[in-house]
Coordinates of C-alpha atoms and ligand atoms in Angstrom, one line a residue:
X1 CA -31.7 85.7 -36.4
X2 CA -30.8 83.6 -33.4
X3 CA -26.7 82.6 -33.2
X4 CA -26.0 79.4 -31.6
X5 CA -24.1 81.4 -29.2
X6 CA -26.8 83.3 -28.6
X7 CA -29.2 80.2 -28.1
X8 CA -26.9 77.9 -25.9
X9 CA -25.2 80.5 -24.0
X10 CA -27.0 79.8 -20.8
X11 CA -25.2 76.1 -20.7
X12 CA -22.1 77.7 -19.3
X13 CA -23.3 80.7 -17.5
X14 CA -22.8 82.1 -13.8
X15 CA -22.0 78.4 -13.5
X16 CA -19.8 78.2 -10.0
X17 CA -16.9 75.9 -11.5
X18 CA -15.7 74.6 -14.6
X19 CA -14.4 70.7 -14.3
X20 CA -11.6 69.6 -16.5
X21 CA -11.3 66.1 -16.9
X22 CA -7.9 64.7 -18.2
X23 CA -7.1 68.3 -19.8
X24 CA -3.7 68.5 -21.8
X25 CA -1.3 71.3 -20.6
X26 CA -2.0 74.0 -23.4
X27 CA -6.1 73.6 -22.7
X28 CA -5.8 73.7 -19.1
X29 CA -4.0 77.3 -19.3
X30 CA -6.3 78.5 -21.9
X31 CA -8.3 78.7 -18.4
X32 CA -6.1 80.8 -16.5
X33 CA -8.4 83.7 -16.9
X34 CA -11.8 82.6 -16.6
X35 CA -12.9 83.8 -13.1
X36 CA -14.9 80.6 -12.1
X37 CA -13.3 77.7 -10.0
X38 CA -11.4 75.2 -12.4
X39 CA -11.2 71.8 -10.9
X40 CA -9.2 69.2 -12.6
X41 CA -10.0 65.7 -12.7
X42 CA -8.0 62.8 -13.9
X43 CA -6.2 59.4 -13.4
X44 CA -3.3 61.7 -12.5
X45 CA -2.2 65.1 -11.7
X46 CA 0.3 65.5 -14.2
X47 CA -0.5 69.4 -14.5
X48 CA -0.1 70.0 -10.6
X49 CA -3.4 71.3 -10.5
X50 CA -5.4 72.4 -7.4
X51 CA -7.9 71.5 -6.5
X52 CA -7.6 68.2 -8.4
X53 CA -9.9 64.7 -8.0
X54 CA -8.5 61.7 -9.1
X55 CA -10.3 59.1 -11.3
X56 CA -8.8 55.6 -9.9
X57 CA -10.1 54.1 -12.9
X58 CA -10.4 55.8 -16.4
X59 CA -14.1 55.9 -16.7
X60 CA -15.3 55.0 -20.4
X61 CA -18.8 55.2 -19.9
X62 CA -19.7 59.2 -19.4
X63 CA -22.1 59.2 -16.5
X64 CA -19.7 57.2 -14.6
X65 CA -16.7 59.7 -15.2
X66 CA -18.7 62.7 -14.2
X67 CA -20.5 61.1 -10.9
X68 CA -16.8 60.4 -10.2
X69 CA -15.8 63.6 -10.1
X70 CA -18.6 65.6 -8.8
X71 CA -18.7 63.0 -5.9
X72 CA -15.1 63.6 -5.1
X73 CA -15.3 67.0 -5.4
X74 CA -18.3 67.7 -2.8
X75 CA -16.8 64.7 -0.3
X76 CA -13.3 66.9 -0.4
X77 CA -15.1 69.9 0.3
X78 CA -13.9 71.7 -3.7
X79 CA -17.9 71.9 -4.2
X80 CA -21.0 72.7 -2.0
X81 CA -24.1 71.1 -2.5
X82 CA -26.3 73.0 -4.7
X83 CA -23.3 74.6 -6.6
X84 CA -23.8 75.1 -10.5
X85 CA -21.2 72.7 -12.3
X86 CA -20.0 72.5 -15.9
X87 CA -18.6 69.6 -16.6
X88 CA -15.9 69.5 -20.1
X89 CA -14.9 66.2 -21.4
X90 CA -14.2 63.9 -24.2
X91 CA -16.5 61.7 -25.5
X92 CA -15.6 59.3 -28.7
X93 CA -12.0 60.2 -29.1
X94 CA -10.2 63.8 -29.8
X95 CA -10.5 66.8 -28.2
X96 CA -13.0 68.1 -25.3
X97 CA -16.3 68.3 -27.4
X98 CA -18.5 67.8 -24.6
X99 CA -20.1 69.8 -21.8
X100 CA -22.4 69.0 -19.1
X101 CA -24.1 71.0 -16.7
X102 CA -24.7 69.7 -13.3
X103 CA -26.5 71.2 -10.7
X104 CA -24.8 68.7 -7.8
X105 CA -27.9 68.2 -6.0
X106 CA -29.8 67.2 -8.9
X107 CA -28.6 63.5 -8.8
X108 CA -28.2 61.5 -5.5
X109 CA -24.7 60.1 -4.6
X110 CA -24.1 56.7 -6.3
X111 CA -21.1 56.0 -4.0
X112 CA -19.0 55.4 -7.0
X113 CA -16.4 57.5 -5.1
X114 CA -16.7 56.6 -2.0
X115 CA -16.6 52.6 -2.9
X116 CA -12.6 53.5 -4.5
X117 CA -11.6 56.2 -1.7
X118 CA -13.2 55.1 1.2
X119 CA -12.5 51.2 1.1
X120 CA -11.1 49.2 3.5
X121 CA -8.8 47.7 0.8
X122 CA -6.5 50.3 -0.9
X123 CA -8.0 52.0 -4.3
X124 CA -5.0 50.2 -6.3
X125 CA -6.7 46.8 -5.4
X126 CA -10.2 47.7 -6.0
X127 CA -9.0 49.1 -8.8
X128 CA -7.0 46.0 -9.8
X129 CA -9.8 43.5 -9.0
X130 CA -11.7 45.4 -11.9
X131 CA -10.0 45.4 -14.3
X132 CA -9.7 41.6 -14.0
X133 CA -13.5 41.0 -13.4
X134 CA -13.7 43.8 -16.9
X135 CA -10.8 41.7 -18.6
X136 CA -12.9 38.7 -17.6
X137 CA -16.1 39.7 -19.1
X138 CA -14.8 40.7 -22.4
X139 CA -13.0 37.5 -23.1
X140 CA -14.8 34.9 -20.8
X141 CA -13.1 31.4 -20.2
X142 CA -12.3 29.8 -23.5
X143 CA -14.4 32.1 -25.3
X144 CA -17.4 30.7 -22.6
X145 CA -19.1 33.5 -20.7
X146 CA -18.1 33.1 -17.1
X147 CA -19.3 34.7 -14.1
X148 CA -17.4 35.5 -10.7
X149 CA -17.3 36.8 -7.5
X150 CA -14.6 38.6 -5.6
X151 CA -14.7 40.3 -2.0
X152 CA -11.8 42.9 -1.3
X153 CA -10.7 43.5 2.3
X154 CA -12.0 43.1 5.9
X155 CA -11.0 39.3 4.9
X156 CA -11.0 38.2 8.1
X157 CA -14.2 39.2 9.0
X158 CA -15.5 37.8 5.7
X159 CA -13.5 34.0 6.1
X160 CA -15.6 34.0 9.6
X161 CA -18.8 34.5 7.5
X162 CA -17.9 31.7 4.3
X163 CA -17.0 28.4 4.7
X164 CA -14.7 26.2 2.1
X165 CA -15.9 24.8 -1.1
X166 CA -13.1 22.5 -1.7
X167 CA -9.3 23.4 -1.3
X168 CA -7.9 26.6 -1.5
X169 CA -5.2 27.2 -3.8
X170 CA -3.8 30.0 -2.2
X171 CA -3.4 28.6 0.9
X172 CA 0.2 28.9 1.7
X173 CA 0.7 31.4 -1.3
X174 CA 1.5 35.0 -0.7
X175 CA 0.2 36.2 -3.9
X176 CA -1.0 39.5 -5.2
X177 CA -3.8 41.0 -7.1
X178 CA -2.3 43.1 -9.7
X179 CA 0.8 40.9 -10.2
X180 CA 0.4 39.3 -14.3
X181 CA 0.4 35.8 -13.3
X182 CA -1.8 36.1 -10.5
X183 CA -4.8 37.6 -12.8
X184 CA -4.0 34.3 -14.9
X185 CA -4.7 32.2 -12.0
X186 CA -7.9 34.1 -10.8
X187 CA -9.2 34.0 -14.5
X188 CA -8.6 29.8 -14.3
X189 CA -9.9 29.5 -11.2
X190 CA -13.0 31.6 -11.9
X191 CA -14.1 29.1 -13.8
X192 CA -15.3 27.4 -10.7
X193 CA -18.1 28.2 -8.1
X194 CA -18.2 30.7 -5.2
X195 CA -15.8 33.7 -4.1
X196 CA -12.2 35.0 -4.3
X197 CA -11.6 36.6 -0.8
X198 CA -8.8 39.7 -0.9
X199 CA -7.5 41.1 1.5
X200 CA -7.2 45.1 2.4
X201 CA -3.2 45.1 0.5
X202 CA -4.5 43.2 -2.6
X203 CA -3.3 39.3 -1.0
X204 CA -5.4 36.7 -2.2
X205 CA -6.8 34.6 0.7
X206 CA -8.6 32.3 -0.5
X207 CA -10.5 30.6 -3.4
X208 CA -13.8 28.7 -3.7
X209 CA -15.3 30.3 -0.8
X210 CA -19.1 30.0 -0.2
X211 CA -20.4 33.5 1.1
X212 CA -23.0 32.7 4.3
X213 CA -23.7 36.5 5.2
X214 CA -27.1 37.1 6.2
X215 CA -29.4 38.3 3.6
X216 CA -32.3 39.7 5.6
X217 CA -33.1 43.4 4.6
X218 CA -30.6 43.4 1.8
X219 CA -32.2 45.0 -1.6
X220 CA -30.5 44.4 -4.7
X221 CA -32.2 45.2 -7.9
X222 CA -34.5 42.7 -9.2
X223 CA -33.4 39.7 -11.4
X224 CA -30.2 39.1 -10.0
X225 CA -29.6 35.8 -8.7
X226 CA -27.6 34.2 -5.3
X227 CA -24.2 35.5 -6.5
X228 CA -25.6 39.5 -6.1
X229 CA -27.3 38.7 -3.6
X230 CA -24.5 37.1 -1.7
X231 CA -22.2 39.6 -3.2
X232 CA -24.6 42.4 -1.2
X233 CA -25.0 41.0 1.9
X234 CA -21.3 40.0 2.4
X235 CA -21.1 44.1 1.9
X236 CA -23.4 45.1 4.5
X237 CA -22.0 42.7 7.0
X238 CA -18.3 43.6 6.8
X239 CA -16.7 46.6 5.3
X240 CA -16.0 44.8 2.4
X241 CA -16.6 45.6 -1.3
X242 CA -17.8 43.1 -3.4
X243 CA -16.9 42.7 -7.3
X244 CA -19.1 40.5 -9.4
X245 CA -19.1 39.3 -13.1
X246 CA -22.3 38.2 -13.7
X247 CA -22.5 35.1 -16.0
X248 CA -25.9 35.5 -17.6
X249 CA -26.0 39.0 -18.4
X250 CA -22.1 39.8 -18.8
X251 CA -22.0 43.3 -16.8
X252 CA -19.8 44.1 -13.8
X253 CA -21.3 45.3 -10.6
X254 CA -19.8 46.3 -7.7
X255 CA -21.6 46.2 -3.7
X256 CA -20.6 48.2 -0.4
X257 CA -22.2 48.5 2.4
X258 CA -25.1 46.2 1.1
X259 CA -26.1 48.1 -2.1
X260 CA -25.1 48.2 -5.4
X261 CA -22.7 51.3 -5.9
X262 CA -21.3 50.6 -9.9
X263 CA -22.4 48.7 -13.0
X264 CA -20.2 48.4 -16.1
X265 CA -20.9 47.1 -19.2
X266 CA -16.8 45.5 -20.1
X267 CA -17.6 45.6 -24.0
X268 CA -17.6 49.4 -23.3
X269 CA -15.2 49.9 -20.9
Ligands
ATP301 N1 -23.4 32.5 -1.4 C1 -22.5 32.3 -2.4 N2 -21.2 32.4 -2.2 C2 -20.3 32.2 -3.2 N3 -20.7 32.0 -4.4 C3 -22.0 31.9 -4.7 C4 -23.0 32.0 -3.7 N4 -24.2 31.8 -4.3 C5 -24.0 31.6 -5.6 N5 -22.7 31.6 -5.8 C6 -22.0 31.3 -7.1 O1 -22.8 32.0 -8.1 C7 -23.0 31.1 -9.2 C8 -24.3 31.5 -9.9 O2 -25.4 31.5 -9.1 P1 -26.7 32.3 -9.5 O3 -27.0 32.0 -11.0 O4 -27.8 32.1 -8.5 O5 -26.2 33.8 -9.3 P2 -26.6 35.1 -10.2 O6 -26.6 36.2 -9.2 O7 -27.7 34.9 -11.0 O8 -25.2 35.3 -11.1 P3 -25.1 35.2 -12.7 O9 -25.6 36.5 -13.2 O10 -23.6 35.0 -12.9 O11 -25.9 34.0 -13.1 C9 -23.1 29.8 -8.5 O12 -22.9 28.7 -9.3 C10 -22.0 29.9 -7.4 O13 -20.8 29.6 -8.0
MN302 MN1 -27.9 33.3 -12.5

């Protein structure tokens, strides 16, 4: 008779590293012996773990949580390309109750990482501009789906390629994403058209501004409509990112460097 053990053994053998995301103390030492690599990853290094990635945002959605961590791992050098990975995690709630293994060459970078690490703006404000653009799609405006459009840092560069819509109420303001009453005011003014512009340390620059970037060559995925698109090639001409509710089908993406990098669905998240 064939043992489970016997069966799924193979799922964690002469696998290269074990990653641990958001381990409590007592599991994380249950690991002291185990002669793999144990990489940690989590919102925070509470345990003072090393090597450790952290997730700027905590990922619901599994894929999401992984990419993030795998991606970090092989840009900070923790993880070579090819190396065996097996991933432990919670999915639902309780305890870890899920493994993963990842061979990290056997999915192409999504730039997840990259998009929170290596923007222009700090990862706090991309961060930030999320979770209002998530906040925003669960509840909408007045219970009314909404959609909107936010582009974090390299401002300057991306006021030079927009042009007003009508008056900015920010103009003399030195307001900040992040700050409770400022994510009132960019959920009221969401409700009308073109993009909030961000700067790099999370000050809002401007409302209401119509994105001119040029579009040629940009490739977002089919059925998306001027806002992506705009959202995209604003990306590729600065070294922006781009944040976008979309109205009609209610998911968050995010753009940099002209592609699409993250989608999240905020009745998950
Ligand atoms: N170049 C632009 N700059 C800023 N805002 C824009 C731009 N183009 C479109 N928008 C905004 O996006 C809104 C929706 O446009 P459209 O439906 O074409 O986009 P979409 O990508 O389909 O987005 P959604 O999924 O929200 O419908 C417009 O009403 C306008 O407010
Ligand atoms: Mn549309």
């Amino acid at each position: 008779m064939n043992e489970l053990r016997d069966l799924l053994g193979d799922l964690v053998a002469d696998v290269d590293s074990v990653f641990l995301f958001s381990p409590n103390a007592s599991f994380f030492e249950e690991f002291d012996e185990v002669d793999e690599e144990i990489v940690v990853v989590g919102p925070e290094n509470a345990l003072d773990a090393d090597p450790f990635v952290e997730l700027p945002i905590d990922f619901t959605d599994l894929e999401g949580r992984l990419r993030f961590g795998i991606e970090g791992a092989l840009e900070q050098g923790i993880v070579d390309e090819g190396d065996e990975v097996l991933c432990v995690t919670q999915m639902f709630d309780g305890a870890e109750n899920t493994l993963v293994r990842v061979q990290t060459n056997d999915f192409s970078p999504s730039g997840v990482y990259d998009m929170f690490v290596n923007s222009r703006a700090d990862a706090s404000v991309v961060r930030d501009v999320f979770e209002v653009a998530i906040e925003l799609g669960k509840k909408g405006q007045k219970g009314k789906p909404v959609g909107a459009l936010f582009v974090v840092g390299d401002a300057g560069k991306v006021m030079n390629k927009s042009r007003p819509l009508s008056y900015n109420p920010f103009e003399k303001s030195h307001v900040h994403v992040g700050d409770p009453i400022v994510n009132v005011m960019l959920k009221e003014f969401s409700r009308l058209d073109g993009a909030f512009v961000i700067s790099d340390a999370g000050k809002i620059v401007s409302a209401y501004r119509y994105l001119e970037p040029s579009a040629e060559g940009v490739d977002i995925p089919k059925g998306l409509g001027a806002r992506h698109m705009a959202a995209g090639a604003v990306t590729r001409d600065t070294m922006a990112t781009a944040i976008v509710l979309s109205e009609s089908d209610g998911l968050v993406r995010a753009f940099k460097g002209g592609e699409l990098v993250l989608e999240i669905d905020p009745e998950e998240y």
